[in-house]
PDB file of C-alpha atoms in Angstrom:
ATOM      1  CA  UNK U   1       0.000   0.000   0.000  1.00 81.00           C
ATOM      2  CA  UNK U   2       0.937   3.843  -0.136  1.00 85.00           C
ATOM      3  CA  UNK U   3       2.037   5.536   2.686  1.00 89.00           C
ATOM      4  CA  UNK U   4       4.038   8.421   4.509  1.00 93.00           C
ATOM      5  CA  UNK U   5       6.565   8.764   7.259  1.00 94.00           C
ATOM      6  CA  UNK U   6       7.538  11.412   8.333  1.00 93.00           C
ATOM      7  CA  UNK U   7       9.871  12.489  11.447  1.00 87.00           C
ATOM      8  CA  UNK U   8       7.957  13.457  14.582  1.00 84.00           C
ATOM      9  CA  UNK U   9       8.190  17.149  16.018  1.00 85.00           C
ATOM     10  CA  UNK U  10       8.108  19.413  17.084  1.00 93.00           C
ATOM     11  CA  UNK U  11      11.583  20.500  15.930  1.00 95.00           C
ATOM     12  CA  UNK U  12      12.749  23.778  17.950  1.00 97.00           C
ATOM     13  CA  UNK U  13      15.720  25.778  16.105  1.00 97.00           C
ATOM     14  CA  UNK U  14      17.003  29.021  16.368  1.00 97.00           C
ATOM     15  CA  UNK U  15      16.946  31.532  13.807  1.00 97.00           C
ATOM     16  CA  UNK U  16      19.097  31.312  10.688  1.00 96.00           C
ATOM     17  CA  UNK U  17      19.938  27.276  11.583  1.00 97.00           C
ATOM     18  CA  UNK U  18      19.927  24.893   8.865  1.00 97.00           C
ATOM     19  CA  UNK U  19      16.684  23.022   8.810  1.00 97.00           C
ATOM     20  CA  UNK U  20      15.804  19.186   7.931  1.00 97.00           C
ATOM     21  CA  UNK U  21      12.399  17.322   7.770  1.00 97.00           C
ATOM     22  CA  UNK U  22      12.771  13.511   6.616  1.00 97.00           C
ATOM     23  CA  UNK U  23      10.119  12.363   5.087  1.00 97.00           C
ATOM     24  CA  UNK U  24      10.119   8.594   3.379  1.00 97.00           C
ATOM     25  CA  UNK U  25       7.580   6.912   1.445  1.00 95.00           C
ATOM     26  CA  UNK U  26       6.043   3.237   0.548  1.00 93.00           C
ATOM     27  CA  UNK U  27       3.741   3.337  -3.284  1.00 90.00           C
ATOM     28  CA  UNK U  28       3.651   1.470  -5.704  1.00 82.00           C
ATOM     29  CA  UNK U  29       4.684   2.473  -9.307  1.00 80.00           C
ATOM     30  CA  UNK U  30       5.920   6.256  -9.836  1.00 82.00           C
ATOM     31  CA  UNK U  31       3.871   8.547  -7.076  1.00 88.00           C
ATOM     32  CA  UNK U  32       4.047  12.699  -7.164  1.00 89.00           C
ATOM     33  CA  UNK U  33       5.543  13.819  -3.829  1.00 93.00           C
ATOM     34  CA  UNK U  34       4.676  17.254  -1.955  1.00 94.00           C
ATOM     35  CA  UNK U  35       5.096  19.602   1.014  1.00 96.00           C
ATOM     36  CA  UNK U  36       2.602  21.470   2.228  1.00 95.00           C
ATOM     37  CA  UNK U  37       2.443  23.592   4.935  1.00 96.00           C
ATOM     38  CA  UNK U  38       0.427  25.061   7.887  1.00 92.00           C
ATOM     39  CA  UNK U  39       0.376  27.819   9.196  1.00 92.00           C
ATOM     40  CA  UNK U  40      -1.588  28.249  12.833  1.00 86.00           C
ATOM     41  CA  UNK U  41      -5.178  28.107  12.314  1.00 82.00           C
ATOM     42  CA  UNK U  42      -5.543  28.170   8.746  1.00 85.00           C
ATOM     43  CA  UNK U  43      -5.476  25.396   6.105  1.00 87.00           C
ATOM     44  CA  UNK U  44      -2.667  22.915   3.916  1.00 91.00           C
ATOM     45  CA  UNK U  45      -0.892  25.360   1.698  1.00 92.00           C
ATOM     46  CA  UNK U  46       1.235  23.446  -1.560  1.00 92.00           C
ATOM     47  CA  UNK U  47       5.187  24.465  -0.597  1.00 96.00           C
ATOM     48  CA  UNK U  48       6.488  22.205  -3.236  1.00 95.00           C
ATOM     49  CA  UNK U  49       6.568  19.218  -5.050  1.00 93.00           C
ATOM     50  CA  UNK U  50       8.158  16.686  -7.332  1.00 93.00           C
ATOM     51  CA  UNK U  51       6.705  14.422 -10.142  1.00 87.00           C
ATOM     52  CA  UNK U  52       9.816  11.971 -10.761  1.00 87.00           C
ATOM     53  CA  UNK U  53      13.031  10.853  -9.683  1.00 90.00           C
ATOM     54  CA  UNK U  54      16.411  13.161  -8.765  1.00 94.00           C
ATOM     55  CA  UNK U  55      13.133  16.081  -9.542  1.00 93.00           C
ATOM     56  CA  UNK U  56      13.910  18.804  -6.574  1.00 96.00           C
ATOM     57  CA  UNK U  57      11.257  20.901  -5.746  1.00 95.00           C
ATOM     58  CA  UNK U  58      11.800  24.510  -4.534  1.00 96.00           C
ATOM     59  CA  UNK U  59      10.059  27.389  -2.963  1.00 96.00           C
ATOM     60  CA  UNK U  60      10.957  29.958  -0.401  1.00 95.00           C
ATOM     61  CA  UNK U  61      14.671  28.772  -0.069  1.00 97.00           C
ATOM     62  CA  UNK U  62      12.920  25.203   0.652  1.00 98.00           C
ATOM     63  CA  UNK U  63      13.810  22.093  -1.479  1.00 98.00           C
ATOM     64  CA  UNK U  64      13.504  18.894  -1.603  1.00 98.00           C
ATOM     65  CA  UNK U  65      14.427  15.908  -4.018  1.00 97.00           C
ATOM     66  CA  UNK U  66      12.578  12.773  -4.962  1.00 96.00           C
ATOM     67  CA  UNK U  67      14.864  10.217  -4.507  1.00 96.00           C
ATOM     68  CA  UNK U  68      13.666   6.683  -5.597  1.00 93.00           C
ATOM     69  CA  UNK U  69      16.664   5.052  -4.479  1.00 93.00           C
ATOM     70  CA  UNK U  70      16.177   5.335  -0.747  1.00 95.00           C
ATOM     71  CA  UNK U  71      12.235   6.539  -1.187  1.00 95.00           C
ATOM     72  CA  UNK U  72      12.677   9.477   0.161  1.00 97.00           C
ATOM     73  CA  UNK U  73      11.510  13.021  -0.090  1.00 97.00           C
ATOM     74  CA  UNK U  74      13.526  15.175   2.709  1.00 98.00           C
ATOM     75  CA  UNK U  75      12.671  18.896   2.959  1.00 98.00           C
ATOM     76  CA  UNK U  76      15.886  21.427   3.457  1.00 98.00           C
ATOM     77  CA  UNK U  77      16.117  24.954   4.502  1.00 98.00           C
ATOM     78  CA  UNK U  78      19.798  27.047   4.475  1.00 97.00           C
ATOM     79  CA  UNK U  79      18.555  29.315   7.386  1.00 96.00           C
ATOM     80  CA  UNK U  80      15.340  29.292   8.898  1.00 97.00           C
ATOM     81  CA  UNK U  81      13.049  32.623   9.989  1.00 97.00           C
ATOM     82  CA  UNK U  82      10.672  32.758  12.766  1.00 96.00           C
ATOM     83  CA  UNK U  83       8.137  33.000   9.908  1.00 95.00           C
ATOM     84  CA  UNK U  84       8.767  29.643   8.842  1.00 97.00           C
ATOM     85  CA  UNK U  85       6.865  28.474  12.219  1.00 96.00           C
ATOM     86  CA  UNK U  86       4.342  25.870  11.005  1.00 96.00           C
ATOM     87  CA  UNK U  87       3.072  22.252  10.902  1.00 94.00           C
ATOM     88  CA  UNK U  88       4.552  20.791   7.507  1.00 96.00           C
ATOM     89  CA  UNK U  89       3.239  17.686   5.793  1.00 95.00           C
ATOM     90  CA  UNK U  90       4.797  15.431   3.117  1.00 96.00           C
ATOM     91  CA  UNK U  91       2.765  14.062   1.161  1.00 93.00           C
ATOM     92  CA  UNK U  92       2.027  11.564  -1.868  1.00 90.00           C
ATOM     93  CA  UNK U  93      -0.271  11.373  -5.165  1.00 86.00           C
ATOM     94  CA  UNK U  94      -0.523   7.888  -5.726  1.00 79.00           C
ATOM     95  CA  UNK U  95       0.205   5.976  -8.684  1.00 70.00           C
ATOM     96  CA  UNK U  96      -3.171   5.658  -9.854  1.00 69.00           C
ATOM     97  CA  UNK U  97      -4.036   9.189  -9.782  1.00 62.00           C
ATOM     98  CA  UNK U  98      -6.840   9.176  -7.337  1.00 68.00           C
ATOM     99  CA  UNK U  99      -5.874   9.533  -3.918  1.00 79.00           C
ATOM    100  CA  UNK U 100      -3.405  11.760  -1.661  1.00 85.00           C
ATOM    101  CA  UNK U 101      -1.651  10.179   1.201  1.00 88.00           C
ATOM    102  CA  UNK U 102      -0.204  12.756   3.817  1.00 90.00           C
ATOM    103  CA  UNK U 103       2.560  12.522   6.927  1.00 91.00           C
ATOM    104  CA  UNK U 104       1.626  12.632  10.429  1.00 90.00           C
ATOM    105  CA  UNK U 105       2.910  16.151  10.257  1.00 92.00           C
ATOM    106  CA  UNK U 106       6.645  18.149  11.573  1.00 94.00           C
ATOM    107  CA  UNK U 107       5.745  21.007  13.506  1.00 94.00           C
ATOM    108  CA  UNK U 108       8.535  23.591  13.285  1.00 96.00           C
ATOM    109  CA  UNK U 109       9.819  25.980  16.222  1.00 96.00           C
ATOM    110  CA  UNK U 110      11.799  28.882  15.591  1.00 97.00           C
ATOM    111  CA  UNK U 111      12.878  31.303  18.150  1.00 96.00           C
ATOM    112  CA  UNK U 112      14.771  35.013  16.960  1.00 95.00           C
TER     113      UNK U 112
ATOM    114  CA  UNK R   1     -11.789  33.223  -6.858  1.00 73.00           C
ATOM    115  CA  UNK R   2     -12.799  32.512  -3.417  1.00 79.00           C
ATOM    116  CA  UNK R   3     -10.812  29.226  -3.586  1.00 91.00           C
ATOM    117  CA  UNK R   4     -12.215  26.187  -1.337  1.00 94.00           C
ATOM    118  CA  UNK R   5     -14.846  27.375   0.649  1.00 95.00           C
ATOM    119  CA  UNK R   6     -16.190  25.570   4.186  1.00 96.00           C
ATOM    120  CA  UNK R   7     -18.811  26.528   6.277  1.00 96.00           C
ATOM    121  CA  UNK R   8     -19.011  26.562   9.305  1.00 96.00           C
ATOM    122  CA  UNK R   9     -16.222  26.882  11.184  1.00 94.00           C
ATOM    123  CA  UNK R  10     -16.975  25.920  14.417  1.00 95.00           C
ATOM    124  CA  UNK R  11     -19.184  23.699  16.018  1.00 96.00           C
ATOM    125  CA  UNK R  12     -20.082  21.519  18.461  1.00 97.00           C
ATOM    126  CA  UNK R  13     -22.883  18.779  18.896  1.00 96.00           C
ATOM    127  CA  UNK R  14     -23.958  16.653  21.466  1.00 97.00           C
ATOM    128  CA  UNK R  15     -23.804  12.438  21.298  1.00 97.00           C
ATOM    129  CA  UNK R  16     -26.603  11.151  18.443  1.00 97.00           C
ATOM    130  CA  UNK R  17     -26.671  14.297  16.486  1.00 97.00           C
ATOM    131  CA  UNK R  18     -26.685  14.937  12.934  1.00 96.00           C
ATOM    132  CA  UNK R  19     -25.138  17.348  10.958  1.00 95.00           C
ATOM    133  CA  UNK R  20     -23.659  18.598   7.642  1.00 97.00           C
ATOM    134  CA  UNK R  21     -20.304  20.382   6.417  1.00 97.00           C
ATOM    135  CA  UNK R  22     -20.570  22.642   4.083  1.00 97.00           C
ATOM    136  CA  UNK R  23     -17.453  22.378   1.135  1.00 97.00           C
ATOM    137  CA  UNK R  24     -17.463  24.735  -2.077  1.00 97.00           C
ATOM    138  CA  UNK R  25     -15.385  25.472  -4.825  1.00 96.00           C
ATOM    139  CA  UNK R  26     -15.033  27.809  -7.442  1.00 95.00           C
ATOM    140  CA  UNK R  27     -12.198  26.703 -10.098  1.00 92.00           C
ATOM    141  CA  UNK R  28     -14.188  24.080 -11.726  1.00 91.00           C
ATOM    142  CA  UNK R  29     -12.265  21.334 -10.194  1.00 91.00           C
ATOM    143  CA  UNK R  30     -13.363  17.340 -10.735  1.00 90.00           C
ATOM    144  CA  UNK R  31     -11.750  16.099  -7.561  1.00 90.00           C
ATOM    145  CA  UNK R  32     -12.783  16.641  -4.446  1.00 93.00           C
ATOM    146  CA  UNK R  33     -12.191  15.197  -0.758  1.00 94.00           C
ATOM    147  CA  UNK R  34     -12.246  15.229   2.607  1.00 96.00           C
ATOM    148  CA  UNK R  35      -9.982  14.870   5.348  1.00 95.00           C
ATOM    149  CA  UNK R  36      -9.800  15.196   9.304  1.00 95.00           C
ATOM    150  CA  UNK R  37      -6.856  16.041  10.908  1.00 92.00           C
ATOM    151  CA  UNK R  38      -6.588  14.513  14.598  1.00 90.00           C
ATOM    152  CA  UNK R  39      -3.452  15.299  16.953  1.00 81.00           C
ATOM    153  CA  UNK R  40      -0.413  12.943  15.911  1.00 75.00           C
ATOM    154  CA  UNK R  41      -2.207  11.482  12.883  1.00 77.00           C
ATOM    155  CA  UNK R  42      -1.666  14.137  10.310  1.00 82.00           C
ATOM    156  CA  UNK R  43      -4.483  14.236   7.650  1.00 88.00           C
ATOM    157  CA  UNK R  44      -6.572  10.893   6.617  1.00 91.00           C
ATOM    158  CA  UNK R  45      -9.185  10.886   4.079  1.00 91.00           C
ATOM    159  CA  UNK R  46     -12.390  10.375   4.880  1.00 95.00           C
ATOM    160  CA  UNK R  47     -14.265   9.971   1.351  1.00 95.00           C
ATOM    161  CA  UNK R  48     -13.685  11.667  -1.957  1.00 92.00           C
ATOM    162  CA  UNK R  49     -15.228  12.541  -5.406  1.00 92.00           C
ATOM    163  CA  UNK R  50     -13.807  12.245  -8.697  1.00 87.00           C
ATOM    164  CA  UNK R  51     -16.489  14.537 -10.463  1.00 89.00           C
ATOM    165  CA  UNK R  52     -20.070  15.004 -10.126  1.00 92.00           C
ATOM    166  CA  UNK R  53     -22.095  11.843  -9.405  1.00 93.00           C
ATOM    167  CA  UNK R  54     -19.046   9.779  -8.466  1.00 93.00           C
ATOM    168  CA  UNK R  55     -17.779   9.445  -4.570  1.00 95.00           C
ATOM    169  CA  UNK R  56     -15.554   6.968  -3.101  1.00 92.00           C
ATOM    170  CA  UNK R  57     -14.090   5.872   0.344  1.00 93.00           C
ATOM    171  CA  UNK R  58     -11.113   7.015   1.502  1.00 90.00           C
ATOM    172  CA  UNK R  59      -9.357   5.700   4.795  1.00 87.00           C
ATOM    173  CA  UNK R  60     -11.438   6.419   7.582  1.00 94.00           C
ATOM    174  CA  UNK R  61     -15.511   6.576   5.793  1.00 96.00           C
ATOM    175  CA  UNK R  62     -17.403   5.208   8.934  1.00 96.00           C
ATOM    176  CA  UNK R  63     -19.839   7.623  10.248  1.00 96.00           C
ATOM    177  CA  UNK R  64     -19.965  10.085   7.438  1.00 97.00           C
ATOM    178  CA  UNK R  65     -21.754  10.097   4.170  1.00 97.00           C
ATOM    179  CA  UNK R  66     -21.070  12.367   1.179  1.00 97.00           C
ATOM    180  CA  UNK R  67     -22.754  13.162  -1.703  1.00 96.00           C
ATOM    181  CA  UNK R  68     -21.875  14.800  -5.162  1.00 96.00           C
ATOM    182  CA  UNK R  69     -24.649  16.682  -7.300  1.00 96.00           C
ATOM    183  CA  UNK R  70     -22.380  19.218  -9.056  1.00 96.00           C
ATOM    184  CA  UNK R  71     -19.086  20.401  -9.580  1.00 95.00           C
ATOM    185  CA  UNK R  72     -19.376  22.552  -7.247  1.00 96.00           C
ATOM    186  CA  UNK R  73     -20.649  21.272  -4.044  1.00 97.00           C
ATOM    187  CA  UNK R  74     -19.362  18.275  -1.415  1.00 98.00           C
ATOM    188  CA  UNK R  75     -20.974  18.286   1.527  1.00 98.00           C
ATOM    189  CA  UNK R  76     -20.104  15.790   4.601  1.00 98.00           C
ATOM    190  CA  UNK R  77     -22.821  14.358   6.512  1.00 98.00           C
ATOM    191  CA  UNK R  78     -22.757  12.952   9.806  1.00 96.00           C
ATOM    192  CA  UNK R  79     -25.461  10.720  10.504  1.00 92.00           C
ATOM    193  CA  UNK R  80     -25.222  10.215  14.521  1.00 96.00           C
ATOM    194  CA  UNK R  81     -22.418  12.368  15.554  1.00 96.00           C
ATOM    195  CA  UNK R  82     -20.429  10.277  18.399  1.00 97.00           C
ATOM    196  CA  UNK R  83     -17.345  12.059  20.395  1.00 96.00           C
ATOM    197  CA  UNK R  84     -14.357  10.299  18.390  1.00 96.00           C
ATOM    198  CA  UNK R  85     -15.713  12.475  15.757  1.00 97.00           C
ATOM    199  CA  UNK R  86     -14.635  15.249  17.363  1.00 97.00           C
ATOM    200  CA  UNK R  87     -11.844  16.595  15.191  1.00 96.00           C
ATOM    201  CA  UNK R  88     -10.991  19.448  12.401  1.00 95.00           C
ATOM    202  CA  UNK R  89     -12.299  18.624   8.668  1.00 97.00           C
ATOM    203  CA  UNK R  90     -10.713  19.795   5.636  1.00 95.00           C
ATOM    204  CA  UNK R  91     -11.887  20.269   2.345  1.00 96.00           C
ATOM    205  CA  UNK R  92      -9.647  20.290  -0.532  1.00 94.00           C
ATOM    206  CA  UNK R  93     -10.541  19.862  -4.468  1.00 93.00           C
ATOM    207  CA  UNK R  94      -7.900  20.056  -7.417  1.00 88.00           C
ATOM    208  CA  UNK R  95      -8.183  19.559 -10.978  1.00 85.00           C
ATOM    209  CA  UNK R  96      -8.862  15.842 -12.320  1.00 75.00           C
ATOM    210  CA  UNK R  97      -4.821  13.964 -11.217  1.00 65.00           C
ATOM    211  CA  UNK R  98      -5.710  11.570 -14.206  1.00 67.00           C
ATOM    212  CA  UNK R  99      -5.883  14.466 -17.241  1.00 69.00           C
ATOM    213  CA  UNK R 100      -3.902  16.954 -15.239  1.00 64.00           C
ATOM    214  CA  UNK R 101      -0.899  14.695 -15.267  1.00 60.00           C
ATOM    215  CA  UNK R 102       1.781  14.354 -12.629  1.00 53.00           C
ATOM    216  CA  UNK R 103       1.250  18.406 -12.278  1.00 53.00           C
ATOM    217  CA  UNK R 104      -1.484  18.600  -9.344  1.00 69.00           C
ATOM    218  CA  UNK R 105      -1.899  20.264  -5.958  1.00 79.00           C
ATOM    219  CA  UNK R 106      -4.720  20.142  -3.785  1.00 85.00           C
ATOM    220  CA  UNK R 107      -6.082  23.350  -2.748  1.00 90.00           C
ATOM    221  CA  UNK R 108      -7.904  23.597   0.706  1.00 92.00           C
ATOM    222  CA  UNK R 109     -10.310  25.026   2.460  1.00 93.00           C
ATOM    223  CA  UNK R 110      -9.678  26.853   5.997  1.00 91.00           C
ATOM    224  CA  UNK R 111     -11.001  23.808   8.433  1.00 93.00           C
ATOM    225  CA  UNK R 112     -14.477  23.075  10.310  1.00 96.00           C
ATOM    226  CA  UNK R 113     -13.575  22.560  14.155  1.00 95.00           C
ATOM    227  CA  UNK R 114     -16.201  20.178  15.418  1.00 97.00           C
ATOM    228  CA  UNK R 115     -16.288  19.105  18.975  1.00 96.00           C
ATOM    229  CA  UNK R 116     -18.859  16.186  19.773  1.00 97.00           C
ATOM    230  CA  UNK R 117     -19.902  16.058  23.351  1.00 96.00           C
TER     231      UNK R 117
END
């Protein structure tokens, strides 16, 4: 079956630290792999994504990179902002095109 | 656009009651579905649509019932509302994953916050 691991929070890091979320996967086939992220009482916003292996996603100095080789899907940041304080979810589009698996959810901590 | 629209956004409801969760959209999307998001659990879908007329079951379908007249519209029901219920429900819809191609994203709505007593 298809599903979505991701490491468990909350992750507390000062300002301007170097930031990791692992996230691996199980699927079957070739699945599309996303971050979202959430931001206190709102909803899931799309932070990026990648359709197929060695793809990196990017957005607001975040990236990540599908790699197939180790199923994984690991979200980076260079140097965090309190901003970036938020729940963020990996995430999967199945093979078959009809159903999204998400993480458990990292929530992120960053103090100035 | 007003996006993914779900109303309302809070309620609560005692033991037996029924309700239903309002979901809209206005980009014309084919899929919809919802989710609830419970502490440590992330997101897991509860039933979706893949257009109008069509619904499915997701993960976690016991206790609610949907229902897909138009394009528009996917309302949640909850027959006999029962306190592991209790929980915040998210609507998202995005265009059709099977002619969209690999190049989807789910947009979603702000959350109901429903508290079953």
């Amino acid at each position: 079956g298809n599903s979505v691991t991701q490491m468990e929070g909350p992750v507390t890091l000062s300002e301007e630290a170097f930031l990791t979320i692992n996230c691996t996967y199980t699927a079957t086939g070739y699945p599309s792999l996303f971050w979202y992220v959430q931001y206190p009482g709102e909803g899931l916003q799309l932070l990026l994504k990648a359709t197929k292996a060695d793809d990196k996603g990017s957005n607001k100095g975040f990236e990540a990179t599908y790699r197939k080789e180790t199923t994984s899907f690991h979200l980076e940041k260079g140097s965090v902002q309190v901003s970036d304080s938020a729940v963020y979810f990996c995430a999967l589009l199945s093979n078959n095109f009809n159903k999204f698996y998400f993480g458990s959810g990292t929530k992120l901590n960053v103090k100035p | 656009n007003a996006g993914v629209t779900q109303t309302p956004k809070f309620q609560v409801l005692k033991t037996g009651q029924s309700m239903t969760l309002q979901c809209a959209q206005d980009m014309n999307h084919e899929y919809m579905s919802w989710y609830r998001q419970d502490p440590g659990m992330g997101l897991r879908l509860i039933h979706y649509s893949v257009g109008a007329g069509i619904t499915d079951q997701g993960e976690v379908p016991n206790g609610y019932n949907v229902s897909r007249s138009t394009t528009e519209d996917f309302p949640l029901r909850l027959l006999s509302a029962a306190p592991s219920q209790t929980s915040v429900y998210f609507c998202a819809s995005s265009p059709n994953p099977r002619t969209h191609g690999f190049y989807n994203e789910q947009f979603f709505g702000p959350g109901t916050r429903l508290t079953v007593l």
